mmCIF file of C-alpha atoms in Angstrom:
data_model
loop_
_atom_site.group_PDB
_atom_site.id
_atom_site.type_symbol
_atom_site.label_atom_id
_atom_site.label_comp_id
_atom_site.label_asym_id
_atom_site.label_seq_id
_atom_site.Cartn_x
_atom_site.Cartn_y
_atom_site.Cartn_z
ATOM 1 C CA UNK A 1 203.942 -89.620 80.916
ATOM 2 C CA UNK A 2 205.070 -87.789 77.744
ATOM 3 C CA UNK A 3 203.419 -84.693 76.459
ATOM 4 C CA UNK A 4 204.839 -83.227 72.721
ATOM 5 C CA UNK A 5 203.890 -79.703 71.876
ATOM 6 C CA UNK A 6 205.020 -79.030 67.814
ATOM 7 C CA UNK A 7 204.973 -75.512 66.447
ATOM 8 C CA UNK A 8 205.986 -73.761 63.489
ATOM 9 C CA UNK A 9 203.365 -74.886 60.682
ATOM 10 C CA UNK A 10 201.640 -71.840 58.597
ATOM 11 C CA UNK A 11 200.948 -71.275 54.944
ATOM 12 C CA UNK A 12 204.232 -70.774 52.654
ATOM 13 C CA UNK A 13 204.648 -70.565 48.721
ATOM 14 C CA UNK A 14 206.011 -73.213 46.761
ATOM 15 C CA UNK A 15 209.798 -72.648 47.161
ATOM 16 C CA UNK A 16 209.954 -71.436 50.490
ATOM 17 C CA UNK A 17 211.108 -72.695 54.114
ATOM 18 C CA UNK A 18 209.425 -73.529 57.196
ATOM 19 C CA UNK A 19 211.016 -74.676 60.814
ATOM 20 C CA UNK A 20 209.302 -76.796 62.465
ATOM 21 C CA UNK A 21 209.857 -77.896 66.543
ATOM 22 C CA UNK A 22 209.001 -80.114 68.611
ATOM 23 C CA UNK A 23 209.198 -79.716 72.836
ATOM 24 C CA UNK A 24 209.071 -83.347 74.687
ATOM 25 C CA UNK A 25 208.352 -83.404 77.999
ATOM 26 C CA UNK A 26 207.663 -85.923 80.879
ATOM 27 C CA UNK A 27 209.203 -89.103 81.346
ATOM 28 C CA UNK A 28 211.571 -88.909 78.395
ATOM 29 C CA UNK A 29 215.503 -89.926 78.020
ATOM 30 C CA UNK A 30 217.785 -88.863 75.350
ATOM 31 C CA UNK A 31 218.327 -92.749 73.702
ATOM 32 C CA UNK A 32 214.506 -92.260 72.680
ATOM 33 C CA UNK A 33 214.133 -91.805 69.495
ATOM 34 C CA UNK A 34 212.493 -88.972 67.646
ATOM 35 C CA UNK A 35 211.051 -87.859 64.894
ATOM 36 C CA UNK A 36 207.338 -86.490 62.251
ATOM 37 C CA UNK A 37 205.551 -87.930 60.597
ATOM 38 C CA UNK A 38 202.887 -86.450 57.551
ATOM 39 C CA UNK A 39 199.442 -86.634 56.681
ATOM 40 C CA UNK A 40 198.165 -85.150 53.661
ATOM 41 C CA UNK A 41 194.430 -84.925 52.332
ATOM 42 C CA UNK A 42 193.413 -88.334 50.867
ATOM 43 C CA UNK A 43 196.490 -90.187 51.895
ATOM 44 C CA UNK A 44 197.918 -92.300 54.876
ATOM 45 C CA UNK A 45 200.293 -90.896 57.530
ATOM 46 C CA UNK A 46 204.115 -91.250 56.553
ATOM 47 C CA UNK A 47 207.342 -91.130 58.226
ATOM 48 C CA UNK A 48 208.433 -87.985 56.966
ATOM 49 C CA UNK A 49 211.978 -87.942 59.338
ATOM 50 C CA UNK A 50 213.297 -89.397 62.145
ATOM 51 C CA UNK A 51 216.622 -89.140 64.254
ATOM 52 C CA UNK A 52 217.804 -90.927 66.821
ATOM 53 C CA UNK A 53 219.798 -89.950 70.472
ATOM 54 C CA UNK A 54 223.532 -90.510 68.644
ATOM 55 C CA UNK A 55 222.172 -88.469 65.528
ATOM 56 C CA UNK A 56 221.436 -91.123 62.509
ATOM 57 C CA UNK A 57 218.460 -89.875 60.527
ATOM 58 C CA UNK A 58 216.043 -91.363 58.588
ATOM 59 C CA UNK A 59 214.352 -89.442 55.576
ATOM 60 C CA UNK A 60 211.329 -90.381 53.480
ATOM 61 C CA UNK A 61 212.662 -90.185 49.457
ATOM 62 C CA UNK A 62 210.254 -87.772 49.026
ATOM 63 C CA UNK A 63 212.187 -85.135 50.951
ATOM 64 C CA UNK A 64 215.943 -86.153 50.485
ATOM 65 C CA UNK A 65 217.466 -83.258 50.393
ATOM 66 C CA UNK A 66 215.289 -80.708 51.006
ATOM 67 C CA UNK A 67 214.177 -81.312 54.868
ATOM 68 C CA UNK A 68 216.859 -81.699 57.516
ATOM 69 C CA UNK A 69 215.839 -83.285 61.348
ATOM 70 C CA UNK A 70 217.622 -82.120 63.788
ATOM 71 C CA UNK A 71 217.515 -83.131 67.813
ATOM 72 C CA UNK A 72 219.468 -80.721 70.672
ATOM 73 C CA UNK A 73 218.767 -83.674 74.066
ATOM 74 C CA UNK A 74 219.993 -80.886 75.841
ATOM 75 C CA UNK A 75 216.235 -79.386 75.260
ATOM 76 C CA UNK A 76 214.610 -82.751 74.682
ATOM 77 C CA UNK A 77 213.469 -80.669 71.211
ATOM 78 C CA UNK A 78 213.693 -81.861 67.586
ATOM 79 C CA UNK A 79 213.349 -79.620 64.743
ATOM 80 C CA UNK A 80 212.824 -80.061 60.955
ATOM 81 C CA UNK A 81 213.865 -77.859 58.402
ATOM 82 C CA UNK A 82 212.004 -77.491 55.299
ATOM 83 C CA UNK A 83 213.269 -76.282 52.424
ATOM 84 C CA UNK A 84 212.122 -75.811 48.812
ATOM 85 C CA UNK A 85 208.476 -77.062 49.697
ATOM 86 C CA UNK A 86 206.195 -78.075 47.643
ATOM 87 C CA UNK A 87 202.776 -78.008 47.003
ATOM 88 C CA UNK A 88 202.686 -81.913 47.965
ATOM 89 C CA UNK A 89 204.125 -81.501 50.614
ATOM 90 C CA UNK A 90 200.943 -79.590 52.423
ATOM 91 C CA UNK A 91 199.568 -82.032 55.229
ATOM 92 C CA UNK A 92 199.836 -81.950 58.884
ATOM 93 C CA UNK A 93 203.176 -82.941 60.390
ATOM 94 C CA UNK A 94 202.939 -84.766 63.747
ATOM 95 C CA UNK A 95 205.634 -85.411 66.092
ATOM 96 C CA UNK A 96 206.530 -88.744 67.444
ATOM 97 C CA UNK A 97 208.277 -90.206 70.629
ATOM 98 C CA UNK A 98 209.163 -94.162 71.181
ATOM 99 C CA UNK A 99 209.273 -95.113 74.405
ATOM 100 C CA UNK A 100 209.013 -97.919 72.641
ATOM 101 C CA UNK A 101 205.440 -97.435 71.831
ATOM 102 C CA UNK A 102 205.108 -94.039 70.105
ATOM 103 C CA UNK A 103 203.557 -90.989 71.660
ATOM 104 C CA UNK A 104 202.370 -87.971 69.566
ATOM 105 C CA UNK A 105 202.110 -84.411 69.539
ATOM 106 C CA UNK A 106 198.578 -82.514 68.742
ATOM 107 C CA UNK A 107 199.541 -81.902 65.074
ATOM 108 C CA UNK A 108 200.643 -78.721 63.427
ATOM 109 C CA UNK A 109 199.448 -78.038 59.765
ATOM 110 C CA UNK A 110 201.830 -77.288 56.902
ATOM 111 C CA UNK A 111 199.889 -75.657 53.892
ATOM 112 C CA UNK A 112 202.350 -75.335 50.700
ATOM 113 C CA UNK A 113 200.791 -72.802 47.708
ATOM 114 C CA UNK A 114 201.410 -73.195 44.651
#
């Protein structure tokens, strides 16, 4: 019913910006919310960002200030902006759907050198 399709992960030095997106299609409506979560090696997945159809976001304390979600319903596409990453911040990001149960993208990995 809903298929997700992230891109945008890679390898980037400490200090330096990624984009990530997110494509949702299927049977999808702009009042669902949106948003990634993170899993990095050794530790359990967390809600990195979310956002919902009227704009409030969500961000982990972690990455306050330095990652901004974004949504255009228009596109049924979220982004998030990463800035000044760190080496911590290395895991694979996953994009989620509620509708209301949540429904994930494949993955895309996020490596962060130091």
């Amino acid at each position: 019913q809903v298929q997700l399709v992230e891109s945008g992960g890679g390898l980037v030095q400490a200090g330096g910006s990624l984009r990530l997106s997110c494509a949702a299609s299927g049977s999808i409506f702009t009042i669902n919310p949106m948003g990634w979560y993170r899993q990095a090696p050794g530790k359990q997945r967390e809600l990195v960002a979310a956002i919902t159809s009227g704009g409030m976001t969500n961000y982990a304390d972690s990455v306050k200030g330095r990652f901004t979600i974004s949504r255009d319903n228009g596109k049924n596409t979220v982004h998030l902006q990463m800035n000044s990453l760190k080496p911590e911040d290395t895991a694979h990001y996953y994009c989620y759907l509620l509708k209301p149960q949540y429904y994930w993208g494949i993955g895309t990995l996020v490596t962060v050198s130091s």
